[in-house]
CSV table of C-alpha atoms and ligand atoms in Angstrom, one decimal:
chain,number,residue,atom,x,y,z
A,1,ALA,CA,-10.2,3.2,-21.7
A,2,GLN,CA,-13.8,2.6,-20.6
A,3,PRO,CA,-16.1,5.6,-19.8
A,4,ILE,CA,-16.2,6.4,-16.1
A,5,LEU,CA,-19.6,7.4,-14.7
A,6,ALA,CA,-18.2,9.8,-12.1
A,7,SER,CA,-16.4,11.7,-14.8
A,8,ARG,CA,-19.5,11.8,-17.2
A,9,LEU,CA,-21.7,13.2,-14.2
A,10,LYS,CA,-18.9,15.7,-13.1
A,11,ALA,CA,-18.8,16.9,-16.6
A,12,ASP,CA,-22.5,17.7,-16.4
A,13,GLU,CA,-23.6,15.0,-18.7
A,14,ALA,CA,-27.2,13.6,-18.0
A,15,ILE,CA,-27.5,10.1,-17.3
A,16,VAL,CA,-30.7,8.0,-17.1
A,17,THR,CA,-30.5,4.8,-15.1
A,18,ALA,CA,-32.8,2.0,-15.3
A,19,TRP,CA,-34.2,0.7,-11.9
A,20,SER,CA,-33.6,-3.1,-11.3
A,21,THR,CA,-35.7,-4.6,-8.6
A,22,LEU,CA,-36.0,-8.1,-10.0
A,23,ALA,CA,-33.0,-10.1,-9.0
A,24,VAL,CA,-32.5,-11.5,-12.4
A,25,PRO,CA,-29.0,-10.6,-13.7
A,26,ILE,CA,-29.8,-11.0,-17.4
A,27,LEU,CA,-32.6,-8.3,-17.0
A,28,ALA,CA,-30.0,-5.9,-15.8
A,29,GLU,CA,-27.8,-6.7,-18.9
A,30,LEU,CA,-30.8,-6.2,-21.3
A,31,PHE,CA,-31.3,-2.8,-19.9
A,32,GLY,CA,-27.9,-1.7,-21.2
A,33,ARG,CA,-28.6,-3.6,-24.5
A,34,ALA,CA,-31.8,-1.5,-24.8
A,35,GLY,CA,-29.8,1.7,-24.6
A,36,TYR,CA,-29.7,2.7,-20.9
A,37,ALA,CA,-26.6,4.4,-19.9
A,38,ALA,CA,-26.6,3.1,-16.4
A,39,VAL,CA,-28.7,0.4,-14.4
A,40,THR,CA,-29.4,0.6,-10.7
A,41,LEU,CA,-29.7,-2.6,-8.8
A,42,ASP,CA,-32.1,-1.9,-5.6
A,43,MET,CA,-31.3,-3.8,-2.5
A,44,GLN,CA,-33.5,-1.5,-0.4
A,45,HIS,CA,-36.9,-2.2,-1.7
A,46,GLY,CA,-36.1,-4.4,-4.7
A,47,LEU,CA,-35.7,-8.2,-4.4
A,48,HIS,CA,-31.8,-8.0,-4.9
A,49,ASP,CA,-29.5,-9.6,-2.5
A,50,LEU,CA,-25.6,-9.9,-2.3
A,51,ALA,CA,-25.7,-12.9,-4.6
A,52,SER,CA,-27.9,-11.2,-7.3
A,53,VAL,CA,-25.9,-8.1,-7.1
A,54,ARG,CA,-22.6,-10.1,-7.3
A,55,GLU,CA,-23.9,-11.4,-10.7
A,56,GLY,CA,-25.9,-8.4,-11.6
A,57,VAL,CA,-23.0,-5.9,-11.7
A,58,ALA,CA,-21.1,-8.1,-14.2
A,59,SER,CA,-24.2,-8.5,-16.2
A,60,ILE,CA,-24.6,-4.7,-16.4
A,61,ALA,CA,-21.1,-4.5,-17.6
A,62,LEU,CA,-21.8,-7.1,-20.2
A,63,GLY,CA,-24.8,-4.8,-21.3
A,64,GLY,CA,-22.4,-2.0,-21.6
A,65,ALA,CA,-24.1,0.3,-19.0
A,66,HIS,CA,-22.8,2.0,-15.7
A,67,ARG,CA,-23.1,0.0,-12.4
A,68,ILE,CA,-25.1,1.6,-9.5
A,69,VAL,CA,-26.5,-0.2,-6.5
A,70,ARG,CA,-28.8,1.2,-3.7
A,71,ILE,CA,-28.1,-0.5,-0.2
A,72,PRO,CA,-30.7,-1.0,2.6
A,73,VAL,CA,-30.9,1.9,5.2
A,74,GLY,CA,-27.8,2.1,7.3
A,75,GLU,CA,-25.9,-0.9,5.7
A,76,THR,CA,-22.6,1.0,5.2
A,77,ALA,CA,-20.6,-2.1,5.6
A,78,THR,CA,-22.5,-3.5,2.6
A,79,ALA,CA,-21.6,-0.3,0.7
A,80,SER,CA,-17.9,-1.1,0.9
A,81,ARG,CA,-18.7,-4.7,-0.2
A,82,LEU,CA,-20.6,-3.5,-3.3
A,83,LEU,CA,-17.6,-1.3,-4.4
A,84,ASP,CA,-15.6,-4.4,-4.1
A,85,MET,CA,-18.0,-6.4,-6.2
A,86,GLY,CA,-17.7,-3.6,-8.9
A,87,ALA,CA,-20.4,-1.0,-8.3
A,88,GLU,CA,-19.3,2.5,-9.6
A,89,ALA,CA,-21.8,4.4,-7.5
A,90,VAL,CA,-23.7,3.5,-4.1
A,91,ILE,CA,-26.9,5.2,-3.3
A,92,ALA,CA,-27.7,5.1,0.4
A,93,PRO,CA,-31.2,5.7,1.4
A,94,MET,CA,-32.4,8.0,4.5
A,95,ILE,CA,-29.1,10.0,5.0
A,96,ASN,CA,-30.8,12.4,7.5
A,97,SER,CA,-27.8,14.1,9.1
A,98,ALA,CA,-24.2,14.9,8.8
A,99,ALA,CA,-23.3,11.9,10.9
A,100,ASP,CA,-25.3,9.6,8.7
A,101,ALA,CA,-23.4,11.0,5.8
A,102,ARG,CA,-20.1,10.7,7.5
A,103,ALA,CA,-20.6,7.0,8.3
A,104,PHE,CA,-21.5,6.4,4.6
A,105,ALA,CA,-18.6,8.3,3.2
A,106,GLU,CA,-16.3,6.4,5.5
A,107,ALA,CA,-17.4,3.1,4.2
A,108,MET,CA,-17.0,4.3,0.6
A,109,LYS,CA,-13.6,5.9,0.6
A,110,TYR,CA,-10.1,4.9,1.3
A,111,PRO,CA,-8.0,6.7,3.7
A,112,PRO,CA,-7.3,9.7,4.2
A,113,LEU,CA,-10.9,10.6,3.2
A,114,GLY,CA,-12.6,7.5,4.7
A,115,ALA,CA,-11.8,4.2,6.2
A,116,ARG,CA,-12.7,1.8,3.5
A,117,SER,CA,-10.9,-1.4,4.0
A,118,TRP,CA,-8.5,-2.8,1.3
A,119,GLY,CA,-9.4,-5.6,-1.1
A,120,PRO,CA,-11.2,-4.3,-4.4
A,121,GLN,CA,-10.9,-7.6,-6.2
A,122,ARG,CA,-13.7,-7.7,-8.8
A,123,GLY,CA,-14.1,-3.8,-8.5
A,124,ALA,CA,-10.7,-3.2,-10.1
A,125,GLN,CA,-11.3,-5.9,-12.8
A,126,LEU,CA,-14.6,-4.4,-13.8
A,127,ALA,CA,-13.2,-0.9,-13.8
A,128,GLY,CA,-10.4,-2.2,-16.1
A,129,LEU,CA,-7.8,-1.0,-13.8
A,130,SER,CA,-4.7,-2.7,-12.4
A,131,VAL,CA,-4.8,-3.1,-8.6
A,132,PRO,CA,-2.4,-0.2,-7.8
A,133,ASP,CA,-4.2,2.1,-10.3
A,134,TYR,CA,-7.5,1.2,-8.6
A,135,LEU,CA,-6.1,2.5,-5.2
A,136,VAL,CA,-5.1,5.8,-6.9
A,137,ARG,CA,-8.4,6.4,-8.7
A,138,ALA,CA,-11.1,4.8,-6.6
A,139,ASN,CA,-11.9,7.7,-4.2
A,140,ASP,CA,-12.4,9.9,-7.2
A,141,GLU,CA,-14.0,7.4,-9.5
A,142,THR,CA,-16.5,5.8,-7.4
A,143,LEU,CA,-19.7,7.8,-6.2
A,144,ALA,CA,-21.2,8.1,-2.8
A,145,LEU,CA,-24.8,9.4,-3.3
A,146,ALA,CA,-26.7,10.3,-0.1
A,147,MET,CA,-30.5,10.1,-0.3
A,148,ILE,CA,-32.4,13.1,0.8
A,149,GLU,CA,-35.9,12.2,1.4
A,150,THR,CA,-37.0,13.8,4.8
A,151,PRO,CA,-37.4,17.2,6.2
A,152,ALA,CA,-34.5,16.4,8.6
A,153,ALA,CA,-32.2,15.8,5.5
A,154,ILE,CA,-33.3,19.0,4.0
A,155,ALA,CA,-32.7,21.0,7.2
A,156,ALA,CA,-29.1,19.2,7.3
A,157,LEU,CA,-28.6,19.4,3.5
A,158,ASP,CA,-25.7,21.9,3.5
A,159,GLU,CA,-23.8,19.9,6.2
A,160,ILE,CA,-24.4,16.7,4.4
A,161,LEU,CA,-23.2,18.2,1.1
A,162,ALA,CA,-20.1,19.5,3.0
A,163,VAL,CA,-19.1,16.0,4.3
A,164,PRO,CA,-15.8,15.0,2.5
A,165,GLY,CA,-16.4,11.9,0.3
A,166,ILE,CA,-20.1,12.5,-0.3
A,167,ASP,CA,-20.1,13.1,-4.1
A,168,GLY,CA,-23.7,14.0,-4.4
A,169,VAL,CA,-27.3,13.6,-3.4
A,170,PHE,CA,-30.1,11.4,-4.8
A,171,VAL,CA,-33.8,12.4,-4.1
A,172,GLY,CA,-36.5,9.9,-3.2
A,173,PRO,CA,-39.7,11.8,-4.1
A,174,SER,CA,-42.0,9.1,-2.7
A,175,ASP,CA,-40.5,9.1,0.9
A,176,LEU,CA,-40.0,12.8,0.7
A,177,SER,CA,-43.7,13.6,-0.1
A,178,LEU,CA,-44.7,11.1,2.6
A,179,THR,CA,-42.4,12.8,5.3
A,180,LEU,CA,-43.2,16.3,4.2
A,181,SER,CA,-46.9,15.5,4.7
A,182,GLY,CA,-46.3,13.9,8.1
A,183,GLY,CA,-47.5,10.6,6.6
A,184,ALA,CA,-50.6,12.0,5.0
A,185,LYS,CA,-50.0,11.3,1.5
A,186,LEU,CA,-47.7,9.9,-1.3
A,187,ASP,CA,-47.4,12.6,-3.8
A,188,PRO,CA,-44.1,12.2,-5.6
A,189,GLY,CA,-45.1,14.4,-8.5
A,190,GLY,CA,-46.9,17.1,-6.4
A,191,GLU,CA,-46.0,20.8,-6.4
A,192,LYS,CA,-44.7,20.7,-2.9
A,193,THR,CA,-42.5,17.7,-3.5
A,194,LEU,CA,-41.0,19.2,-6.8
A,195,ALA,CA,-40.4,22.5,-5.1
A,196,ALA,CA,-38.4,20.7,-2.5
A,197,ALA,CA,-36.6,18.8,-5.3
A,198,ALA,CA,-35.7,22.0,-7.1
A,199,GLU,CA,-34.3,23.5,-4.0
A,200,ILE,CA,-32.1,20.3,-3.2
A,201,ALA,CA,-30.8,20.5,-6.8
A,202,THR,CA,-29.9,24.1,-6.6
A,203,ARG,CA,-28.0,23.6,-3.1
A,204,ALA,CA,-26.3,20.5,-4.4
A,205,ARG,CA,-24.9,22.1,-7.4
A,206,ALA,CA,-23.8,25.3,-5.6
A,207,ALA,CA,-21.8,22.8,-3.4
A,208,GLY,CA,-20.2,21.4,-6.5
A,209,LYS,CA,-22.0,18.1,-6.0
A,210,ILE,CA,-23.8,15.8,-8.2
A,211,ALA,CA,-27.7,15.8,-8.1
A,212,GLY,CA,-29.7,12.7,-8.8
A,213,ILE,CA,-33.4,11.8,-8.5
A,214,PHE,CA,-35.9,9.1,-8.8
A,215,CYS,CA,-38.5,9.7,-11.5
A,216,LEU,CA,-41.7,8.0,-11.7
A,217,GLU,CA,-43.2,9.7,-14.8
A,218,PRO,CA,-41.0,10.1,-18.1
A,219,GLU,CA,-42.1,13.8,-18.1
A,220,THR,CA,-40.2,14.2,-14.8
A,221,VAL,CA,-36.9,13.3,-16.3
A,222,GLY,CA,-36.9,16.6,-18.4
A,223,LYS,CA,-38.2,18.6,-15.5
A,224,ALA,CA,-35.5,17.3,-13.3
A,225,LYS,CA,-32.9,18.0,-15.8
A,226,ALA,CA,-34.0,21.6,-16.0
A,227,MET,CA,-33.7,21.9,-12.3
A,228,GLY,CA,-30.1,20.7,-12.5
A,229,TYR,CA,-30.4,17.1,-11.9
A,230,ARG,CA,-28.0,15.0,-14.0
A,231,LEU,CA,-28.7,11.4,-12.6
A,232,MET,CA,-32.2,10.4,-13.4
A,233,ALA,CA,-33.7,7.1,-12.5
A,234,TYR,CA,-36.5,6.1,-14.8
A,235,GLY,CA,-38.0,2.7,-15.7
A,236,GLY,CA,-38.3,-0.2,-13.5
A,237,ASP,CA,-38.0,-3.9,-14.7
A,238,MET,CA,-41.2,-5.1,-12.7
A,239,SER,CA,-43.5,-2.4,-14.2
A,240,LEU,CA,-42.0,-2.6,-17.6
A,241,PHE,CA,-42.5,-6.3,-17.8
A,242,LEU,CA,-46.0,-6.2,-16.3
A,243,GLY,CA,-47.1,-3.5,-18.9
A,244,ALA,CA,-45.5,-5.3,-21.8
A,245,ALA,CA,-47.2,-8.5,-20.7
A,246,GLN,CA,-50.5,-6.8,-20.3
A,247,GLN,CA,-50.2,-5.6,-23.8
A,248,ALA,CA,-49.3,-9.0,-25.2
A,249,VAL,CA,-52.3,-10.6,-23.5
A,250,LYS,CA,-54.6,-7.9,-24.9
A,251,ALA,CA,-53.0,-8.2,-28.4
A,252,ALA,CA,-53.6,-11.8,-28.4
A,253,GLY,CA,-57.1,-11.8,-27.1
B,1,3PY,C1,-38.4,7.3,-3.0
B,1,3PY,O1,-39.1,8.0,-3.9
B,1,3PY,O2,-38.7,7.5,-1.7
B,1,3PY,C2,-37.3,6.5,-3.3
B,1,3PY,O3,-36.6,6.0,-2.4
B,1,3PY,C3,-37.1,6.2,-4.8
B,1,3PY,O4,-36.7,4.8,-5.0
B,2,MG,MG1,-37.2,6.2,-0.4
């Protein structure tokens, strides 16, 4: 049987996910070949659309990594479609209230937990499951991760964590720093942001839920792990490519 992202995270294993913003499926595959345990396709700020995600999740599987997708704000119907296409986890940005969390969980989970409509198609195939097995296992083995990136979300955190079907949280430190400072500054690695992140991880773990976070610096991955985070995003295709290309130009000059 193939490894299951949900099982690995629930067993407290640390997973680093690459961040795919360029809508080029082969790049998502190459992340896995490079050794990343997971790849996240970003439909919120990245260039991904449904067509590139449809091909991208299959490419991630070909590269041997776990398949995660981030939806645009509020697009809960898209979350259901992404599960049908084979995402193992969906990250939903700007979950600021228990009501936001309930709408997301409803799209992500089959009854009685939620109201996901039936038709897993490619999802069952990529999970390596028969269709009847997929029904039995999908609610436990696909993850709904709610992004915590505003003071409102922090205020509602315990209620968000208590929503049935929400498997964990995922911190967006850039938006969090922007909203915590009232729009004054982006400070994803700042003291105040990290203190808030530490608090979010503690509360998530206390609720028995998974904690994930976006990391802009490699050092933040270790710091986040020490705080209790287990899903860390680090490494984006655009900046990695630009950095490597700049080095090549320099080396050839
Ligand atoms: C944030 O830092 O706000 C994010 O959403 C990371 O992608
Ligand atoms: Mg954000």
